[in-house]
Amino acid sequence: MGSKYTKRYSAEYRRDAIALVRSSGRTVTEVARELGVSPESLRNWVRRGQADRGEGAPGELTSAEREELKRLRRQNREQQQTIEILKKATAFFVKENDR
């Protein structure tokens, strides 16, 4: 199981770590060990950096697209909740009118 605490790294730190991987010719694991970062985290940062530069796998989302998708899903969830509330309110008022 993962830990309860997730360490956050700044965008600048991530950018520098990605640049180090690309320019050093060393493996992601070696660079991660040197920086004290999880190899899987650094691997994900590198993969996302490639996608953002248009070098990712076909169909892979860029960071901007990923953020937009997250925003749209949140908006969709809120709208679905609003619709459910309005359906219940409509049913309530229809019952009240029938009395």
PDB file of C-alpha atoms in Angstrom:
ATOM      1  CA  MET A   1       0.000   0.000   0.000  1.00  0.00           C
ATOM      2  CA  GLY A   2       1.158   3.564  -0.673  1.00  0.00           C
ATOM      3  CA  SER A   3       2.093   5.948   2.050  1.00  0.00           C
ATOM      4  CA  LYS A   4      -0.329   8.526   3.411  1.00  0.00           C
ATOM      5  CA  TYR A   5       2.165  11.278   2.632  1.00  0.00           C
ATOM      6  CA  THR A   6       2.895  12.217  -0.958  1.00  0.00           C
ATOM      7  CA  LYS A   7       5.900  14.448  -1.481  1.00  0.00           C
ATOM      8  CA  ARG A   8       5.219  17.315  -3.864  1.00  0.00           C
ATOM      9  CA  TYR A   9       7.886  18.620  -6.204  1.00  0.00           C
ATOM     10  CA  SER A  10       7.769  21.982  -7.950  1.00  0.00           C
ATOM     11  CA  ALA A  11       7.331  22.185 -11.710  1.00  0.00           C
ATOM     12  CA  GLU A  12      10.817  23.673 -11.955  1.00  0.00           C
ATOM     13  CA  TYR A  13      12.330  20.733 -10.055  1.00  0.00           C
ATOM     14  CA  ARG A  14      10.549  18.270 -12.326  1.00  0.00           C
ATOM     15  CA  ARG A  15      11.675  20.150 -15.416  1.00  0.00           C
ATOM     16  CA  ASP A  16      15.297  20.091 -14.204  1.00  0.00           C
ATOM     17  CA  ALA A  17      15.089  16.377 -13.389  1.00  0.00           C
ATOM     18  CA  ILE A  18      13.720  15.611 -16.874  1.00  0.00           C
ATOM     19  CA  ALA A  19      16.484  17.681 -18.453  1.00  0.00           C
ATOM     20  CA  LEU A  20      19.073  15.780 -16.417  1.00  0.00           C
ATOM     21  CA  VAL A  21      17.723  12.439 -17.651  1.00  0.00           C
ATOM     22  CA  ARG A  22      17.708  13.615 -21.261  1.00  0.00           C
ATOM     23  CA  SER A  23      21.154  15.198 -21.224  1.00  0.00           C
ATOM     24  CA  SER A  24      23.131  12.835 -18.997  1.00  0.00           C
ATOM     25  CA  GLY A  25      22.765   9.614 -20.959  1.00  0.00           C
ATOM     26  CA  ARG A  26      22.150   7.767 -17.680  1.00  0.00           C
ATOM     27  CA  THR A  27      19.129   5.647 -16.895  1.00  0.00           C
ATOM     28  CA  VAL A  28      16.069   7.038 -15.159  1.00  0.00           C
ATOM     29  CA  THR A  29      16.784   4.801 -12.169  1.00  0.00           C
ATOM     30  CA  GLU A  30      20.321   6.164 -11.768  1.00  0.00           C
ATOM     31  CA  VAL A  31      19.182   9.783 -11.952  1.00  0.00           C
ATOM     32  CA  ALA A  32      16.271   9.089  -9.584  1.00  0.00           C
ATOM     33  CA  ARG A  33      18.615   7.519  -7.047  1.00  0.00           C
ATOM     34  CA  GLU A  34      20.936  10.528  -7.281  1.00  0.00           C
ATOM     35  CA  LEU A  35      18.059  12.983  -6.787  1.00  0.00           C
ATOM     36  CA  GLY A  36      16.334  10.961  -4.073  1.00  0.00           C
ATOM     37  CA  VAL A  37      13.173  10.597  -6.136  1.00  0.00           C
ATOM     38  CA  SER A  38      11.174   7.459  -6.801  1.00  0.00           C
ATOM     39  CA  PRO A  39      12.242   5.966 -10.148  1.00  0.00           C
ATOM     40  CA  GLU A  40       8.598   5.473 -11.103  1.00  0.00           C
ATOM     41  CA  SER A  41       7.824   9.141 -10.385  1.00  0.00           C
ATOM     42  CA  LEU A  42      10.726  10.318 -12.510  1.00  0.00           C
ATOM     43  CA  ARG A  43       9.745   7.883 -15.275  1.00  0.00           C
ATOM     44  CA  ASN A  44       6.221   9.340 -15.248  1.00  0.00           C
ATOM     45  CA  TRP A  45       7.598  12.899 -15.373  1.00  0.00           C
ATOM     46  CA  VAL A  46       9.755  11.997 -18.374  1.00  0.00           C
ATOM     47  CA  ARG A  47       6.809  10.291 -20.119  1.00  0.00           C
ATOM     48  CA  ARG A  48       4.556  13.320 -19.536  1.00  0.00           C
ATOM     49  CA  GLY A  49       7.304  15.653 -20.731  1.00  0.00           C
ATOM     50  CA  GLN A  50       7.566  13.664 -23.946  1.00  0.00           C
ATOM     51  CA  ALA A  51       3.797  13.837 -24.433  1.00  0.00           C
ATOM     52  CA  ASP A  52       3.817  17.595 -23.853  1.00  0.00           C
ATOM     53  CA  ARG A  53       6.506  17.979 -26.527  1.00  0.00           C
ATOM     54  CA  GLY A  54       4.451  15.868 -28.954  1.00  0.00           C
ATOM     55  CA  GLU A  55       6.849  12.924 -28.698  1.00  0.00           C
ATOM     56  CA  GLY A  56       4.524  10.661 -26.726  1.00  0.00           C
ATOM     57  CA  ALA A  57       2.672   7.563 -27.746  1.00  0.00           C
ATOM     58  CA  PRO A  58      -0.241   8.020 -30.162  1.00  0.00           C
ATOM     59  CA  GLY A  59      -3.341   9.109 -28.280  1.00  0.00           C
ATOM     60  CA  GLU A  60      -1.412  10.047 -25.135  1.00  0.00           C
ATOM     61  CA  LEU A  61      -2.782  13.202 -23.528  1.00  0.00           C
ATOM     62  CA  THR A  62      -0.681  16.296 -22.913  1.00  0.00           C
ATOM     63  CA  SER A  63      -0.729  17.940 -19.484  1.00  0.00           C
ATOM     64  CA  ALA A  64      -3.053  20.656 -20.780  1.00  0.00           C
ATOM     65  CA  GLU A  65      -5.449  18.075 -22.212  1.00  0.00           C
ATOM     66  CA  ARG A  66      -5.294  16.074 -18.986  1.00  0.00           C
ATOM     67  CA  GLU A  67      -6.193  19.178 -16.952  1.00  0.00           C
ATOM     68  CA  GLU A  68      -9.041  20.047 -19.327  1.00  0.00           C
ATOM     69  CA  LEU A  69     -10.393  16.499 -19.072  1.00  0.00           C
ATOM     70  CA  LYS A  70     -10.263  16.696 -15.270  1.00  0.00           C
ATOM     71  CA  ARG A  71     -12.087  20.053 -15.342  1.00  0.00           C
ATOM     72  CA  LEU A  72     -14.749  18.773 -17.744  1.00  0.00           C
ATOM     73  CA  ARG A  73     -15.344  15.634 -15.687  1.00  0.00           C
ATOM     74  CA  ARG A  74     -15.769  17.739 -12.547  1.00  0.00           C
ATOM     75  CA  GLN A  75     -18.165  20.064 -14.385  1.00  0.00           C
ATOM     76  CA  ASN A  76     -20.125  17.084 -15.726  1.00  0.00           C
ATOM     77  CA  ARG A  77     -20.422  15.577 -12.224  1.00  0.00           C
ATOM     78  CA  GLU A  78     -21.704  18.897 -10.825  1.00  0.00           C
ATOM     79  CA  GLN A  79     -24.249  19.201 -13.639  1.00  0.00           C
ATOM     80  CA  GLN A  80     -25.464  15.646 -13.068  1.00  0.00           C
ATOM     81  CA  GLN A  81     -25.976  16.444  -9.383  1.00  0.00           C
ATOM     82  CA  THR A  82     -27.890  19.597 -10.313  1.00  0.00           C
ATOM     83  CA  ILE A  83     -30.105  17.609 -12.686  1.00  0.00           C
ATOM     84  CA  GLU A  84     -30.885  15.055  -9.956  1.00  0.00           C
ATOM     85  CA  ILE A  85     -31.822  17.834  -7.514  1.00  0.00           C
ATOM     86  CA  LEU A  86     -34.080  19.461 -10.102  1.00  0.00           C
ATOM     87  CA  LYS A  87     -35.776  16.126 -10.877  1.00  0.00           C
ATOM     88  CA  LYS A  88     -36.533  15.613  -7.182  1.00  0.00           C
ATOM     89  CA  ALA A  89     -37.779  19.189  -6.825  1.00  0.00           C
ATOM     90  CA  THR A  90     -40.020  18.775  -9.865  1.00  0.00           C
ATOM     91  CA  ALA A  91     -41.480  15.551  -8.491  1.00  0.00           C
ATOM     92  CA  PHE A  92     -42.087  17.233  -5.134  1.00  0.00           C
ATOM     93  CA  PHE A  93     -43.929  20.181  -6.675  1.00  0.00           C
ATOM     94  CA  VAL A  94     -45.991  17.939  -8.950  1.00  0.00           C
ATOM     95  CA  LYS A  95     -47.164  16.041  -5.859  1.00  0.00           C
ATOM     96  CA  GLU A  96     -47.953  19.294  -4.069  1.00  0.00           C
ATOM     97  CA  ASN A  97     -49.993  20.530  -7.069  1.00  0.00           C
ATOM     98  CA  ASP A  98     -52.031  17.325  -7.160  1.00  0.00           C
ATOM     99  CA  ARG A  99     -53.264  17.848  -3.598  1.00  0.00           C
TER     100      ARG A  99
END
